[in-house]
PDB file of C-alpha atoms in Angstrom:
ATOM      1  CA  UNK A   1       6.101  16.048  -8.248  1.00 67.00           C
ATOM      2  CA  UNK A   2       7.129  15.444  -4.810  1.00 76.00           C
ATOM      3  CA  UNK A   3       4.620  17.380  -2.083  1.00 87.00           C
ATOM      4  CA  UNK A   4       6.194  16.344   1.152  1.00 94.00           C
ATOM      5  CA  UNK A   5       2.935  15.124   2.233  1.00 97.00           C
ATOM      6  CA  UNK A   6       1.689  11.716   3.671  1.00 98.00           C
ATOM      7  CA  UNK A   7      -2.395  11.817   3.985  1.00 97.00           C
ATOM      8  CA  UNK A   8      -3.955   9.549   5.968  1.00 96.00           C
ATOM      9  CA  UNK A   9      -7.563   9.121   5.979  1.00 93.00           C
ATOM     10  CA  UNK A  10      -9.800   9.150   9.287  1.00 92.00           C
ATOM     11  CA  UNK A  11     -12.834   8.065  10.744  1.00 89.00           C
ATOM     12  CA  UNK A  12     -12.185   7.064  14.596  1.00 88.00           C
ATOM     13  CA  UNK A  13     -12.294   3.158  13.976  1.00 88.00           C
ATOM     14  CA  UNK A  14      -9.106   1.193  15.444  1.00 90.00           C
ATOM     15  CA  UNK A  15      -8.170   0.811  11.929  1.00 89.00           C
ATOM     16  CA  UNK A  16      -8.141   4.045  10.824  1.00 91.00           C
ATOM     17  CA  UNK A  17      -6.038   4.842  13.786  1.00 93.00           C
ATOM     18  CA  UNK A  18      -3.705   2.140  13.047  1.00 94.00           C
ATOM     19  CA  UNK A  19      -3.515   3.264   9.522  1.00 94.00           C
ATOM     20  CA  UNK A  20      -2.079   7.171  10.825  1.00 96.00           C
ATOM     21  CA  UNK A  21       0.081   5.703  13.282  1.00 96.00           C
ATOM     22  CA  UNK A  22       1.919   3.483  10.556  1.00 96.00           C
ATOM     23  CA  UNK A  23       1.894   6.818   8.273  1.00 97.00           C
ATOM     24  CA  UNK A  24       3.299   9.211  10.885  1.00 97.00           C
ATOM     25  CA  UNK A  25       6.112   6.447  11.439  1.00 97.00           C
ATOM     26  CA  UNK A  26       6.548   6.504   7.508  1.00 97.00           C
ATOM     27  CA  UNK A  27       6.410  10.513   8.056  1.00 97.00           C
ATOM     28  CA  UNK A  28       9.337  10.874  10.293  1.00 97.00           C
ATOM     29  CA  UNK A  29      11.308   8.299   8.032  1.00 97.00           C
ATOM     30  CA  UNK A  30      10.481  10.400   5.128  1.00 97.00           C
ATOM     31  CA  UNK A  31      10.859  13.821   7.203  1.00 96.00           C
ATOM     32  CA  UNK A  32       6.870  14.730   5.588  1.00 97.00           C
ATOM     33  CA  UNK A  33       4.205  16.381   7.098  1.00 97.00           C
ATOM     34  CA  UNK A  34       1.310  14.590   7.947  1.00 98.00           C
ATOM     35  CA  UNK A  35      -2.214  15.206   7.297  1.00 97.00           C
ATOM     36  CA  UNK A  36      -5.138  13.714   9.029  1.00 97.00           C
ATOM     37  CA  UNK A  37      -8.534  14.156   6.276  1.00 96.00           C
ATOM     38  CA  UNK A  38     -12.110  13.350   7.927  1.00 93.00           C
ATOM     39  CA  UNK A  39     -14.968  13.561   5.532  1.00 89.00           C
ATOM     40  CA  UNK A  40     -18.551  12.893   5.510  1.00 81.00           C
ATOM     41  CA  UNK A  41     -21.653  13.416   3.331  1.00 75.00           C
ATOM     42  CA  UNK A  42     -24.288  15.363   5.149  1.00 67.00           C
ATOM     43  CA  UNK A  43     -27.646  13.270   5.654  1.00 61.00           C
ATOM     44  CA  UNK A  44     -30.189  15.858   5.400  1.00 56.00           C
ATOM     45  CA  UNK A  45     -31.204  18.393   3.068  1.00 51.00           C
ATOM     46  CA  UNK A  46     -29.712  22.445   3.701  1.00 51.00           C
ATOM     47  CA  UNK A  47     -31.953  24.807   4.582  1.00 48.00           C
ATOM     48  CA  UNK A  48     -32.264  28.137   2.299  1.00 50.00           C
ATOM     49  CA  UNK A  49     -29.898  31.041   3.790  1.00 51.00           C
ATOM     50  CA  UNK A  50     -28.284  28.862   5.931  1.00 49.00           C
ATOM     51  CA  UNK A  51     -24.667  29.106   6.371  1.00 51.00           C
ATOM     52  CA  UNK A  52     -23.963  25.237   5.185  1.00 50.00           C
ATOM     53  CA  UNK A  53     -20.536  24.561   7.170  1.00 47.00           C
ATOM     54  CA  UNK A  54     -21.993  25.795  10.413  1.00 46.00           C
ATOM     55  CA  UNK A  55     -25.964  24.108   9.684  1.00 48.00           C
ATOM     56  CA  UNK A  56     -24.234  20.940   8.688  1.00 53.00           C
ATOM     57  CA  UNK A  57     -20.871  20.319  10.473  1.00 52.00           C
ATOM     58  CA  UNK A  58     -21.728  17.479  12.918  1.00 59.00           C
ATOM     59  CA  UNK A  59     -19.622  17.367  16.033  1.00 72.00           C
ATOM     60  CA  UNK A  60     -18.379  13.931  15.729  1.00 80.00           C
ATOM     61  CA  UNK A  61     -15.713  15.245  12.704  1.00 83.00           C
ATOM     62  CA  UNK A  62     -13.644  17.338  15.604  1.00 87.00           C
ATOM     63  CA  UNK A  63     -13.312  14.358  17.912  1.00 90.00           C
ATOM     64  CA  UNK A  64     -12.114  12.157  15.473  1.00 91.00           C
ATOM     65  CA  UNK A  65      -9.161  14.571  13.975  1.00 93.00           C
ATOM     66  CA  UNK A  66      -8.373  14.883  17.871  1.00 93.00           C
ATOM     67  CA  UNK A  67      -7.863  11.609  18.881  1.00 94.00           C
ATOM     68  CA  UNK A  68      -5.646  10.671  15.947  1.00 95.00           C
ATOM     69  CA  UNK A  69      -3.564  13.621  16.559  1.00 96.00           C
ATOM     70  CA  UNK A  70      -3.305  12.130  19.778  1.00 95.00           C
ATOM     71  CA  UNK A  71      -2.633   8.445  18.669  1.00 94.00           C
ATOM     72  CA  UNK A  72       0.085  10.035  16.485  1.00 96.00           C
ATOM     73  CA  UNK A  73       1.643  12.368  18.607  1.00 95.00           C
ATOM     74  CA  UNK A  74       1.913   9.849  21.331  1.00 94.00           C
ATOM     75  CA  UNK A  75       3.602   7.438  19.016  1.00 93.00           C
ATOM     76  CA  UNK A  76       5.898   9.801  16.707  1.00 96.00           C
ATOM     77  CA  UNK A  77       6.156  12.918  18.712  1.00 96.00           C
ATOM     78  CA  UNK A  78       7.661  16.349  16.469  1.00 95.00           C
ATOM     79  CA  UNK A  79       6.738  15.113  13.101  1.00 97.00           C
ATOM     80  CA  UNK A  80       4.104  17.854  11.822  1.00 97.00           C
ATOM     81  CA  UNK A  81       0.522  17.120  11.574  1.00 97.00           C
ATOM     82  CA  UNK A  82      -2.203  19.286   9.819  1.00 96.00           C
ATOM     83  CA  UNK A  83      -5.597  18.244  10.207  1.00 95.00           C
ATOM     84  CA  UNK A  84      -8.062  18.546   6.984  1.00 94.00           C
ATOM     85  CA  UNK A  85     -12.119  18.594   7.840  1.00 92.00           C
ATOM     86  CA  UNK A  86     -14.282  17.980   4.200  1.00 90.00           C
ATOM     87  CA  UNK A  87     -17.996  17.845   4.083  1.00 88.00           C
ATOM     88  CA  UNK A  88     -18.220  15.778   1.063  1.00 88.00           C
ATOM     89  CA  UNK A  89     -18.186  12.033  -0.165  1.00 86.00           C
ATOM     90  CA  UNK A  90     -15.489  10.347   1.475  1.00 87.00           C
ATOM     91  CA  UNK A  91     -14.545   8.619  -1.702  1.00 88.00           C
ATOM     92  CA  UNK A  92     -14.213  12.183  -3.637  1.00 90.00           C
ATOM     93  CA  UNK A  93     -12.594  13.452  -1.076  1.00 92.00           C
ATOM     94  CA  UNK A  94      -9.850  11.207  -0.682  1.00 92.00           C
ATOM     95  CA  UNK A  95      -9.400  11.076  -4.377  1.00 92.00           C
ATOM     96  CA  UNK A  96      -8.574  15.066  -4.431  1.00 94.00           C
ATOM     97  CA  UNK A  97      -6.581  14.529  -1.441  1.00 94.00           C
ATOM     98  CA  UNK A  98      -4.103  11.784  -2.830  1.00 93.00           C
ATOM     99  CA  UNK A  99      -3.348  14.942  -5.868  1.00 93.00           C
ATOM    100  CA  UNK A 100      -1.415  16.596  -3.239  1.00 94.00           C
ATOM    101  CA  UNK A 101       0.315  14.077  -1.301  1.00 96.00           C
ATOM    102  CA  UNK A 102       2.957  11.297  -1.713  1.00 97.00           C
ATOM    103  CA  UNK A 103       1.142   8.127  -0.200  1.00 97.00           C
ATOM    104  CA  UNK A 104      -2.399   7.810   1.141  1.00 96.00           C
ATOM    105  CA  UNK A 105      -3.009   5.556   3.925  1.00 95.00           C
ATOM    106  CA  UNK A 106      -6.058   4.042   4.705  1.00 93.00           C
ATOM    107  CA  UNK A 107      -7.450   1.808   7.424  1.00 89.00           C
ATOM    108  CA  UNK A 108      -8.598  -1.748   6.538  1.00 79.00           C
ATOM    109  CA  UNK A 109     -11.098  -3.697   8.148  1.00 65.00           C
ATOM    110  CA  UNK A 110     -10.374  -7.244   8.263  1.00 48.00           C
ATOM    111  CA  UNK A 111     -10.217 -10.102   5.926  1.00 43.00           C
ATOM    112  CA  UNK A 112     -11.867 -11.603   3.382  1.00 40.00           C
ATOM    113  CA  UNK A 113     -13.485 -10.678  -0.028  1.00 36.00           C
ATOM    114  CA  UNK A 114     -16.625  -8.222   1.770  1.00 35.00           C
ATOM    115  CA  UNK A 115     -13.266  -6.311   3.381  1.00 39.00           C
ATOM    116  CA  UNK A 116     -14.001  -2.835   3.605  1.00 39.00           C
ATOM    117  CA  UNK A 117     -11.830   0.406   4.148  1.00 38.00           C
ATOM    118  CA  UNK A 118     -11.647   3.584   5.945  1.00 39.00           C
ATOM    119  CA  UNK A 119     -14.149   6.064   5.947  1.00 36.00           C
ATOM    120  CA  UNK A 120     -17.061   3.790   4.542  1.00 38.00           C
ATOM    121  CA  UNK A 121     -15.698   3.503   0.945  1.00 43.00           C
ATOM    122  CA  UNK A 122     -13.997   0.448  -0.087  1.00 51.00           C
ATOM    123  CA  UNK A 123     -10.434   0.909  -0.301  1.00 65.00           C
ATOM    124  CA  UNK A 124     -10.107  -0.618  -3.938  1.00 67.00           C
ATOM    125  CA  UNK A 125     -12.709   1.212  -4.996  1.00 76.00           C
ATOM    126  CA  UNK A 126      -9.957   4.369  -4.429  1.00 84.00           C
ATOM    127  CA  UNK A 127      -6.906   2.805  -5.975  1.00 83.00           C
ATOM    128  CA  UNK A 128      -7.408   2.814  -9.492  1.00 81.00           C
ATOM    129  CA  UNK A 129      -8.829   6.636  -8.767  1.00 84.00           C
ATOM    130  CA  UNK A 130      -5.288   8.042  -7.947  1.00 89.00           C
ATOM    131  CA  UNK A 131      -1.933   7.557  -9.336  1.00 90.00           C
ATOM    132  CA  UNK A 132      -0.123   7.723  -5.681  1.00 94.00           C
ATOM    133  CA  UNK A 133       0.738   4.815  -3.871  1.00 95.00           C
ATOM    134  CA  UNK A 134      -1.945   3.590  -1.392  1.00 95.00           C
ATOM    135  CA  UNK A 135      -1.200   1.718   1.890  1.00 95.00           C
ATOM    136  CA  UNK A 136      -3.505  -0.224   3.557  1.00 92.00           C
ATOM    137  CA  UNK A 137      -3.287  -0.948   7.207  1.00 92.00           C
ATOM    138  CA  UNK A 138      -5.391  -3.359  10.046  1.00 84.00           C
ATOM    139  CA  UNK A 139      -5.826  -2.588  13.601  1.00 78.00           C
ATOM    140  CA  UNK A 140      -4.836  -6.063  14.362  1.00 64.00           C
ATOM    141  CA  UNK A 141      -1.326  -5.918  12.612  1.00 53.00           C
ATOM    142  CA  UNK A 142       1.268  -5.153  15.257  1.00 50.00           C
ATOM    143  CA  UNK A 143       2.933  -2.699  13.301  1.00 50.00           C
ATOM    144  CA  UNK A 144       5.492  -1.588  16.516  1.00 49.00           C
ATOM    145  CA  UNK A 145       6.859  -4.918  16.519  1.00 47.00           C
ATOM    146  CA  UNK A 146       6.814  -5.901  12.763  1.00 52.00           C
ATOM    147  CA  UNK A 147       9.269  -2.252  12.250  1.00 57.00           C
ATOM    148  CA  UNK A 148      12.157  -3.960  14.803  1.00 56.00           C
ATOM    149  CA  UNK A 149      12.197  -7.210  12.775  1.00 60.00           C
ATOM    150  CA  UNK A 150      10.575  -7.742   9.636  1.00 83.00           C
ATOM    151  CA  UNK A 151      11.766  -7.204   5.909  1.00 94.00           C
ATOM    152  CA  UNK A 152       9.924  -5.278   3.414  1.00 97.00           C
ATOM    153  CA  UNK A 153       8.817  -7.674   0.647  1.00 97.00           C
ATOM    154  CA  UNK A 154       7.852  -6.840  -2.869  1.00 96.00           C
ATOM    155  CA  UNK A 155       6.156  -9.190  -5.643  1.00 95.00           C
ATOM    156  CA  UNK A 156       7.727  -8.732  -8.885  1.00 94.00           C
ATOM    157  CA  UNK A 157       6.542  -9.419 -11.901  1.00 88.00           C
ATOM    158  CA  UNK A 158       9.408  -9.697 -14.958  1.00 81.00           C
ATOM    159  CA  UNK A 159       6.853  -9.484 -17.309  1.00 76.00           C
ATOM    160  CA  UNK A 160       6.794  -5.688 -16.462  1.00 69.00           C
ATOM    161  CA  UNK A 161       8.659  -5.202 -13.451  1.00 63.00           C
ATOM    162  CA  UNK A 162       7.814  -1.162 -13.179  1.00 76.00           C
ATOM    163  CA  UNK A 163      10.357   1.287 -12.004  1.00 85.00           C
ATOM    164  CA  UNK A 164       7.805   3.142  -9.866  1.00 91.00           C
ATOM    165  CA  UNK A 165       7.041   0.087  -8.103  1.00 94.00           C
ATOM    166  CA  UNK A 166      11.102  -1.219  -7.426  1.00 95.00           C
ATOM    167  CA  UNK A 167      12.053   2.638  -6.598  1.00 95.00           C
ATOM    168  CA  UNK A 168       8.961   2.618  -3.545  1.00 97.00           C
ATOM    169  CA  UNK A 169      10.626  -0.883  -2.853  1.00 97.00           C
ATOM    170  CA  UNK A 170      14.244  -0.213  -2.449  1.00 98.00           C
ATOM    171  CA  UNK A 171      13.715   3.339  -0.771  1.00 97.00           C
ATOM    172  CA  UNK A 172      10.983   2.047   1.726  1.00 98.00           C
ATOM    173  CA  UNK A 173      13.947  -0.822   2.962  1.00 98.00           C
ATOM    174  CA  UNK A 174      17.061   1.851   2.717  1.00 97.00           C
ATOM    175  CA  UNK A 175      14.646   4.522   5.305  1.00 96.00           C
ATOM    176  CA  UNK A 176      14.378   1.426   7.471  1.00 96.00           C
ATOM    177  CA  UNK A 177      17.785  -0.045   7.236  1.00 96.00           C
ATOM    178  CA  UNK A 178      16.262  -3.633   6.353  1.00 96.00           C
ATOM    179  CA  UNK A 179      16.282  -6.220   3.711  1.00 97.00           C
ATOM    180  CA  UNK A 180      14.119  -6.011   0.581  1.00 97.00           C
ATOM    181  CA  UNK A 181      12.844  -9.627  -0.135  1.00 97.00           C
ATOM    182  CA  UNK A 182      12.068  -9.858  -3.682  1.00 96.00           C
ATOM    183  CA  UNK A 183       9.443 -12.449  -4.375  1.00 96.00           C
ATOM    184  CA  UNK A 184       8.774 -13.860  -8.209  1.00 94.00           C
ATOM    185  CA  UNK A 185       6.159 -16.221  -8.233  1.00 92.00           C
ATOM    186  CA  UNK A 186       6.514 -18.512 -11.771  1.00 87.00           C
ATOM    187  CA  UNK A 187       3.994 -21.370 -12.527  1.00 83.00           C
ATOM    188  CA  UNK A 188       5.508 -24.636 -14.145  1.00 72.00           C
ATOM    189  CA  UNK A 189       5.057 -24.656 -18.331  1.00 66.00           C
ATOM    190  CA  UNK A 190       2.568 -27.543 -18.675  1.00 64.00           C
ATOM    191  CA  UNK A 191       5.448 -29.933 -20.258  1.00 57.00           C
ATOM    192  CA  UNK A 192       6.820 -30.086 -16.887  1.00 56.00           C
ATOM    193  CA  UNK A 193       3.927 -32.640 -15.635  1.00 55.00           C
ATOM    194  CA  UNK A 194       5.008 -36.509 -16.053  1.00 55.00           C
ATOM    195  CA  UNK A 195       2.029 -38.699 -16.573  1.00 51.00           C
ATOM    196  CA  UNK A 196       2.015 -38.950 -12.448  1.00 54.00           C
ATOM    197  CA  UNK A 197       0.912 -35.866 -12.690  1.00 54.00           C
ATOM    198  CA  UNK A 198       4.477 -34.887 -10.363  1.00 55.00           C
ATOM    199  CA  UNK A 199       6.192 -32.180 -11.761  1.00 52.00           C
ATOM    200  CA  UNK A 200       9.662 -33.369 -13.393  1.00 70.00           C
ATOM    201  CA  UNK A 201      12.642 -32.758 -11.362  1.00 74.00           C
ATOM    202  CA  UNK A 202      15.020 -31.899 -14.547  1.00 79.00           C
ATOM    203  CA  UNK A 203      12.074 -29.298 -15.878  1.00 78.00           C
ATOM    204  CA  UNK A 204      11.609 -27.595 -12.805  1.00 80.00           C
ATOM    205  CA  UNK A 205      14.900 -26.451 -12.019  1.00 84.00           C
ATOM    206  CA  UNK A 206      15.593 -25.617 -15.507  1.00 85.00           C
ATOM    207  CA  UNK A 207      12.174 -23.233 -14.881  1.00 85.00           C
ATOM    208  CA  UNK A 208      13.655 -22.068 -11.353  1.00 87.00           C
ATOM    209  CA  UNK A 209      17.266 -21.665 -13.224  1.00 91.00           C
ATOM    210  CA  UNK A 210      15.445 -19.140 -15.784  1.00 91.00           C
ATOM    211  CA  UNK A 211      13.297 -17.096 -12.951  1.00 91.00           C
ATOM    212  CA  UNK A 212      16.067 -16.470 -10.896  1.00 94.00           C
ATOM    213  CA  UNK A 213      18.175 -15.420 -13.920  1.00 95.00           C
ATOM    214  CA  UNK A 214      15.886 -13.002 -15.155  1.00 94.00           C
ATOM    215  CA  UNK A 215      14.690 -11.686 -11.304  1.00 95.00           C
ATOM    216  CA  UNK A 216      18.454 -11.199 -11.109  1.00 95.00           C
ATOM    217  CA  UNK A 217      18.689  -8.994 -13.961  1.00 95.00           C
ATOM    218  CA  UNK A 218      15.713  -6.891 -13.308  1.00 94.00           C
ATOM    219  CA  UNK A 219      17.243  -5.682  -9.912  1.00 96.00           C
ATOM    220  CA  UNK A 220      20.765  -5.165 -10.870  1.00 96.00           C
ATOM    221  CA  UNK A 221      20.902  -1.813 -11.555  1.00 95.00           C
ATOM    222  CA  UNK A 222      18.574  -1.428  -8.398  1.00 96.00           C
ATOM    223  CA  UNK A 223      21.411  -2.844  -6.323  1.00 96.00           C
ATOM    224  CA  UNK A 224      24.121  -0.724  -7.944  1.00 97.00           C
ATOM    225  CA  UNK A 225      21.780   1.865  -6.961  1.00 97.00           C
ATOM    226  CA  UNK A 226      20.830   1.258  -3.370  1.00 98.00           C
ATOM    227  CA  UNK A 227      23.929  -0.789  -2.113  1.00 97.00           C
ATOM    228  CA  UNK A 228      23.197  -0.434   1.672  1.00 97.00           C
ATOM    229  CA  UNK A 229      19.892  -2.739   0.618  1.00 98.00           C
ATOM    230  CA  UNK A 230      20.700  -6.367   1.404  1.00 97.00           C
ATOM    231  CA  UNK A 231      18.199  -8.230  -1.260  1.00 97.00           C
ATOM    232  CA  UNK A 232      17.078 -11.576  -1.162  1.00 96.00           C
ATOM    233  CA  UNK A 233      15.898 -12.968  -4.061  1.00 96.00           C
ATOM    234  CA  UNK A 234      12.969 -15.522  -3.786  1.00 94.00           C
ATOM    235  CA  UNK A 235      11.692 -17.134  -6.625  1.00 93.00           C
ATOM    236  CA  UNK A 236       8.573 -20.064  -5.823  1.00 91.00           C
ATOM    237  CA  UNK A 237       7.558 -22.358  -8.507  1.00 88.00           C
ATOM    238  CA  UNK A 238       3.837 -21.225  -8.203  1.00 88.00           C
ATOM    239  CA  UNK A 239       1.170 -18.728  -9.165  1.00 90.00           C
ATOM    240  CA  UNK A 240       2.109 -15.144  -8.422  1.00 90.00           C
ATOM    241  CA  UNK A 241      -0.392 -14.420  -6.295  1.00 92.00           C
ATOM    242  CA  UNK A 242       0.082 -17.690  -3.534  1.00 92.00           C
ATOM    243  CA  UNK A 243       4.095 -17.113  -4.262  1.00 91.00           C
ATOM    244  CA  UNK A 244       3.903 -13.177  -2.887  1.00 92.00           C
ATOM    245  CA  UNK A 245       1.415 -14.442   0.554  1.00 92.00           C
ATOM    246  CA  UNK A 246       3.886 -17.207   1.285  1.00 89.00           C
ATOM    247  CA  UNK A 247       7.130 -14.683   0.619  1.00 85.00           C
ATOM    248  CA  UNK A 248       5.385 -12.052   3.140  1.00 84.00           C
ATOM    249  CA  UNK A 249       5.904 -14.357   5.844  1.00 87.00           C
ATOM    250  CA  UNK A 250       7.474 -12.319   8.518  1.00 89.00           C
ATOM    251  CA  UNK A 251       7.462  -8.764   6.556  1.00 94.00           C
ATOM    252  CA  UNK A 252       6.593  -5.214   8.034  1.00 95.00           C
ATOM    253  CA  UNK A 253       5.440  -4.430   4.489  1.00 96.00           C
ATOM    254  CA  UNK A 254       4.592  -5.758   0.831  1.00 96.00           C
ATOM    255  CA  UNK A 255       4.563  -4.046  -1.546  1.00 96.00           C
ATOM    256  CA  UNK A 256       2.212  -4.600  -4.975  1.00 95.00           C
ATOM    257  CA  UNK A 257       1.827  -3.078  -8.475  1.00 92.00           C
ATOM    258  CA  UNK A 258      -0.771  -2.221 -10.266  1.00 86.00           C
ATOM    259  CA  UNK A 259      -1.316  -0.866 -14.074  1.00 76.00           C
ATOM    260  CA  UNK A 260      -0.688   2.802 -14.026  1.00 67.00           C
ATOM    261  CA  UNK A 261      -3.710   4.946 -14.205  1.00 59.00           C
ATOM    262  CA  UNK A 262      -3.068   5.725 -18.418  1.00 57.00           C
ATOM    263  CA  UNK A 263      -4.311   1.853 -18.616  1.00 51.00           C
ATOM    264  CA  UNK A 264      -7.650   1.404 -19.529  1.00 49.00           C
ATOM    265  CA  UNK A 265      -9.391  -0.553 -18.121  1.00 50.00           C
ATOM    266  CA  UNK A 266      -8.213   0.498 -14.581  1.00 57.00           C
ATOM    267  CA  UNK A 267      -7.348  -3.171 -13.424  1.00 63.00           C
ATOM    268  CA  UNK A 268      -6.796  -4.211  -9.769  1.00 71.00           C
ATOM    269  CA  UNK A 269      -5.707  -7.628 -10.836  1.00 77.00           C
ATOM    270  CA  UNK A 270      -5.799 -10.869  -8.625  1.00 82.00           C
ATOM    271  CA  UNK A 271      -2.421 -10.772  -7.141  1.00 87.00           C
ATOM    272  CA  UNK A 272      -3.643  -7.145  -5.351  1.00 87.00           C
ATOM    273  CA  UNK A 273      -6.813  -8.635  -4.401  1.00 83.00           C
ATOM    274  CA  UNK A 274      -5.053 -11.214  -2.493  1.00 86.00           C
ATOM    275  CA  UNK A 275      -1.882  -9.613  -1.136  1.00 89.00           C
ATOM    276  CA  UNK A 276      -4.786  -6.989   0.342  1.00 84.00           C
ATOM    277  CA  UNK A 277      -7.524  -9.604   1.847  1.00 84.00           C
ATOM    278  CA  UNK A 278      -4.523 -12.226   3.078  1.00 86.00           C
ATOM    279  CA  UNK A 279      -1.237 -10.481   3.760  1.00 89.00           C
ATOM    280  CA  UNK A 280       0.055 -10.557   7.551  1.00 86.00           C
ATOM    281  CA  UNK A 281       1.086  -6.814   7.464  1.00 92.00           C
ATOM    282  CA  UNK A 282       0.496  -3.831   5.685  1.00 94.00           C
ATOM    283  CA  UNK A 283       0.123  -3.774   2.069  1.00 94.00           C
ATOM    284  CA  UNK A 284       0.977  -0.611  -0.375  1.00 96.00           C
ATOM    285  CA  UNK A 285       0.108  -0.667  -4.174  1.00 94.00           C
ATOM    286  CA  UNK A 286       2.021   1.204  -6.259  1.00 94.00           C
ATOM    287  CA  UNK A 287       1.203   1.856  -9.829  1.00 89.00           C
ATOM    288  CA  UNK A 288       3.672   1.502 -11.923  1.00 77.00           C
ATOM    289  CA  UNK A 289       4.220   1.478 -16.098  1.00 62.00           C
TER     290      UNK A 289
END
């Protein structure tokens, strides 16, 4: 069900205010409201009788919904913000939050595989949690000048190619009036090795032949669909998950699937892991299937 709603969770780091700035830009392209959610756990025990919101409320909570109403008003002025206060774990909080919203946005800070997320709680911690599609954002991306130029790239898997995920993909590129770069990343079959250890010329475009064939075919109807989209199809003779960083080269946003929440075991799977810690831009993961 569609709520009209892009949440964006806040804690007054740089990346948390990058993270609303890119959603209230995503906000005004979607015509959504947009609400800014602080929470925190309280640190000390409540005292018997006492009124709990008024003995435990710090003061910090207030300045930090202000200044990214601020940061986004400045930067997307007239698209409607609500600001959400929650005394209670951050992680549990945004988890009931993404049940009423489209997209959840969260700040990321920095690279690597100790990367952590907004609000204290590790942001893939939270994505198998919801069944909304998650963007992640860093302070250091410059998102202003990635929206005027870049395309939006998506990794595509034709093993299951999800309509959730190709829907997010082709309606994030038509808001922005860009290309969609579609990236399938396909390892050589093992035949394809001479004794050299080079892979054979004649076997390697026959594999390249096939991938673009069947990447071809998974977005047709997707271009009948959406035929403002330019596409460009990009299909790299290598493991998914180096294929997708290398497509995202100059890209305002990738886009990633995951298994859909009905999947047990929630997986995040490697490609995620590396489009998140690696990727030059923001990333969103969709679930999909």
């Amino acid at each position: 069900m569609i709520q009209n709603v892009l949440t964006v969770g806040v804690d007054g780091t740089p990346h948390a205010l990058a993270a609303a700035q890119w959603a209230a830009h995503e906000a005004r392209l979607r015509q959504s409201r947009l609400r800014l959610l602080t929470a925190w756990q309280p640190l000390t025990a409540q005292s018997r009788g006492a009124a709990p919101w008024v003995q435990e409320m710090p003061h910090w909570p207030d300045r930090v919904i202000e200044e990214a109403r601020s940061a986004v008003e400045a930067a997307e002025p007239g698209v409607p913000v609500e600001a959400v206060l929650v005394r209670e774990r951050p992680l549990d909080a945004l988890t009931e939050a993404a049940e009423r919203a489209d997209l959840l946005a969260l700040g990321s800070r920095g690279l690597g595989p100790v990367a952590r997320f907004a609000l204290g709680e590790t942001g893939l911690d939270l994505v198998p949690r919801v069944a909304v599609p998650i963007v992640l954002v860093r302070a250091q991306q410059d998102s202003a000048a990635a929206e005027e130029a870049g395309s939006i790239g998506v990794g595509v898997s034709l093993h299951d190619a999800g309509e959730g995920l190709l829907a997010f993909a082709f309606e994030a590129a038509a808001r922005r009036a860009v290309p969609l770069r579609a990236v399938h990343g396909r390892n050589l079959p093992p035949f394809a090795d001479d004794r050299d250890g080079a892979a054979e010329r004649a076997s390697a475009e026959e594999a390249a032949r096939c991938a673009r064939e069947e990447l071809s075919e998974a977005l047709r109807p997707w271009r009948e669909e959406f035929r403002d989209v330019r596409v460009e199809e990009q299909v790299v003779l290598e493991s998914p998950a180096p294929a997708l960083l290398h497509g995202a080269a100059g890209c305002q946003l990738l886009i990633v699937g995951r298994p859909h929440l009905g999947r047990l075991p929630p997986r995040i799977g490697h490609v995620v892991h590396a489009a998140v810690h690696h990727a030059p831009c923001p990333v969103a993961i969709v679930p999909h299937g």
